[in-house]
Amino acid sequence: MREEHLAEGETIVLQLRTHPKKIVKPILLLLVLVVILIAIWVLPLPVDPIVLWFATAILVVLGLVASAGPFLRWRTTRYIITNQRVALRTGILTQTGRDIPLYRINNVTFEKQLSDRIFGCGTLVISDGTDQPGMVLDDVPDVEQVQRTLQDLVRQGKLLSDD
């Protein structure tokens, strides 16, 4: 989020991207495809050169499709916590966003599956007491610290509004 998108007096507390674990599988698949590609060109196979070029084209397209989408989604997904709101921004061609003002938040929970604990991330669920489902932030790095920071901001906001 850029400074010009902030309200007067609003400051960014945390700006996060989803954990890089989101792109581990696509990278591994890409590596496997590269190994296969190298193997079909290096190994002495009794195959027509046109078949080799066709197989190469298929492997390149598979690699691009399998890795470009997840990489771009990872690269374009941001979680921004300011002193006034929580914002989710995502989108490759069409950017979408959702904001929840801190004063509306009534519950912040996290979930860490086994793979999340290994990678040091988790899912953060922010509820705001409206009819809309909570905001779900997947693969948040150091999710427990982010939850504590967010709870502190919400608590500070409620203390200020009580004064």
Coordinates of C-alpha atoms in Angstrom, one line a residue:
M1 CA 0.0 0.0 0.0
R2 CA 1.4 3.4 -1.0
E3 CA 1.4 6.4 1.3
E4 CA -1.1 8.3 -0.9
H5 CA -3.7 5.6 -0.1
L6 CA -3.5 6.2 3.6
A7 CA -6.0 8.4 5.5
E8 CA -4.7 11.4 7.4
G9 CA -2.9 10.2 10.5
E10 CA -2.8 6.6 9.3
T11 CA 0.5 4.8 9.4
I12 CA 1.5 1.3 8.2
V13 CA 2.4 -1.0 11.1
L14 CA 2.9 -4.2 9.2
Q15 CA 3.1 -4.9 5.5
L16 CA 3.3 -8.6 4.7
R17 CA 3.3 -11.0 1.7
T18 CA 2.1 -14.5 2.0
H19 CA 4.8 -17.0 3.1
P20 CA 7.1 -18.2 0.3
K21 CA 5.8 -21.7 1.0
K22 CA 3.1 -20.9 -1.5
I23 CA 5.6 -21.2 -4.3
V24 CA 7.6 -24.2 -3.1
K25 CA 5.5 -26.8 -5.0
P26 CA 5.5 -24.9 -8.3
I27 CA 9.3 -24.4 -8.0
L28 CA 9.8 -28.1 -7.3
L29 CA 7.6 -29.0 -10.3
L30 CA 9.5 -26.6 -12.5
L31 CA 12.8 -28.2 -11.4
V32 CA 11.4 -31.7 -12.2
L33 CA 10.3 -30.5 -15.7
V34 CA 13.8 -29.0 -16.3
V35 CA 15.5 -32.3 -15.3
I36 CA 13.1 -34.1 -17.7
L37 CA 13.9 -31.6 -20.4
I38 CA 17.6 -32.0 -19.9
A39 CA 17.3 -35.8 -19.9
I40 CA 15.4 -36.0 -23.2
W41 CA 18.1 -33.8 -24.9
V42 CA 21.1 -35.5 -23.3
L43 CA 20.2 -39.1 -23.3
P44 CA 20.7 -40.9 -26.6
L45 CA 17.0 -41.6 -27.4
P46 CA 16.1 -43.0 -30.8
V47 CA 13.6 -40.2 -31.4
D48 CA 13.1 -37.9 -34.4
P49 CA 14.3 -34.3 -33.7
I50 CA 10.8 -32.9 -34.4
V51 CA 9.5 -35.1 -31.5
L52 CA 12.2 -33.7 -29.2
W53 CA 11.3 -30.1 -30.1
F54 CA 7.6 -30.9 -29.6
A55 CA 8.3 -32.5 -26.2
T56 CA 10.4 -29.4 -25.3
A57 CA 7.6 -27.1 -26.3
I58 CA 5.1 -29.0 -24.2
L59 CA 7.5 -29.1 -21.2
V60 CA 8.1 -25.3 -21.4
V61 CA 4.4 -24.6 -21.6
L62 CA 3.7 -26.9 -18.7
G63 CA 6.4 -25.2 -16.7
L64 CA 5.1 -21.8 -17.4
V65 CA 1.5 -22.7 -16.6
A66 CA 2.5 -24.5 -13.4
S67 CA 4.8 -21.9 -12.0
A68 CA 3.8 -18.5 -13.4
G69 CA 0.2 -18.4 -11.9
P70 CA 1.2 -19.3 -8.3
F71 CA 4.3 -17.1 -8.4
L72 CA 2.2 -14.1 -9.6
R73 CA -0.5 -14.7 -7.0
W74 CA 2.2 -14.9 -4.3
R75 CA 3.8 -11.7 -5.6
T76 CA 0.6 -9.7 -5.8
T77 CA -1.0 -10.7 -2.5
R78 CA -0.4 -8.3 0.4
Y79 CA -1.6 -8.0 3.9
I80 CA -1.4 -4.5 5.3
I81 CA -2.0 -3.6 9.0
T82 CA -2.2 0.1 9.8
N83 CA -3.0 1.9 13.0
Q84 CA -6.6 2.2 11.6
R85 CA -7.4 -0.9 9.5
V86 CA -6.5 -4.3 8.2
A87 CA -6.3 -4.5 4.4
L88 CA -6.0 -7.4 2.0
R89 CA -4.9 -6.7 -1.5
T90 CA -4.7 -9.3 -4.2
G91 CA -4.9 -9.8 -7.9
I92 CA -2.8 -10.3 -11.0
L93 CA -4.8 -8.4 -13.7
T94 CA -7.7 -7.2 -11.6
Q95 CA -6.8 -6.1 -8.1
T96 CA -9.3 -6.7 -5.4
G97 CA -9.2 -5.5 -1.8
R98 CA -11.0 -5.7 1.5
D99 CA -10.5 -3.5 4.5
I100 CA -11.7 -3.9 8.0
P101 CA -11.4 -0.9 10.3
L102 CA -9.7 -1.8 13.6
Y103 CA -12.6 -0.5 15.7
R104 CA -15.0 -3.1 14.1
I105 CA -12.7 -6.1 14.8
N106 CA -14.1 -8.3 17.6
N107 CA -12.1 -11.5 17.2
V108 CA -8.6 -12.4 15.8
T109 CA -7.7 -16.1 15.7
F110 CA -5.0 -18.1 14.0
E111 CA -4.6 -21.7 12.8
K112 CA -1.3 -23.5 12.2
Q113 CA -1.3 -26.9 10.5
L114 CA 1.8 -29.1 10.7
S115 CA 3.2 -27.7 7.5
D116 CA 2.6 -24.2 8.8
R117 CA 4.5 -24.9 12.0
I118 CA 7.4 -26.3 9.9
F119 CA 7.5 -23.2 7.7
G120 CA 6.7 -20.7 10.5
C121 CA 3.4 -19.3 9.2
G122 CA -0.3 -19.8 9.6
T123 CA -3.8 -18.6 8.8
L124 CA -5.2 -15.5 10.5
V125 CA -9.0 -15.1 10.7
I126 CA -10.3 -11.6 11.5
S127 CA -14.0 -11.3 12.5
D128 CA -15.7 -8.0 12.6
G129 CA -19.2 -8.8 13.8
T130 CA -20.9 -8.1 10.5
D131 CA -22.9 -10.5 8.3
Q132 CA -19.8 -10.9 6.0
P133 CA -17.5 -13.9 6.8
G134 CA -14.3 -13.0 8.5
M135 CA -11.3 -11.9 6.6
V136 CA -9.0 -15.0 6.1
L137 CA -5.3 -14.3 5.6
D138 CA -3.6 -17.4 4.4
D139 CA 0.1 -18.3 5.1
V140 CA 0.9 -15.3 7.2
P141 CA 4.5 -15.3 8.2
D142 CA 5.0 -15.4 12.0
V143 CA 1.2 -15.5 12.5
E144 CA 1.3 -15.5 16.3
Q145 CA 3.3 -12.3 16.4
V146 CA 1.0 -10.7 13.8
Q147 CA -2.1 -11.8 15.9
R148 CA -0.6 -10.2 19.0
T149 CA 0.3 -7.0 17.2
L150 CA -3.2 -6.8 15.7
Q151 CA -4.8 -7.5 19.1
D152 CA -2.7 -4.7 20.7
L153 CA -3.8 -2.3 18.0
V154 CA -7.4 -3.2 18.5
R155 CA -7.1 -2.8 22.3
Q156 CA -5.3 0.5 21.9
G157 CA -8.1 1.8 19.6
K158 CA -10.8 0.7 22.1
L159 CA -8.9 2.4 25.0
L160 CA -8.7 5.6 23.0
S161 CA -12.4 5.5 22.0
D162 CA -13.4 5.0 25.7
D163 CA -11.6 8.2 26.8

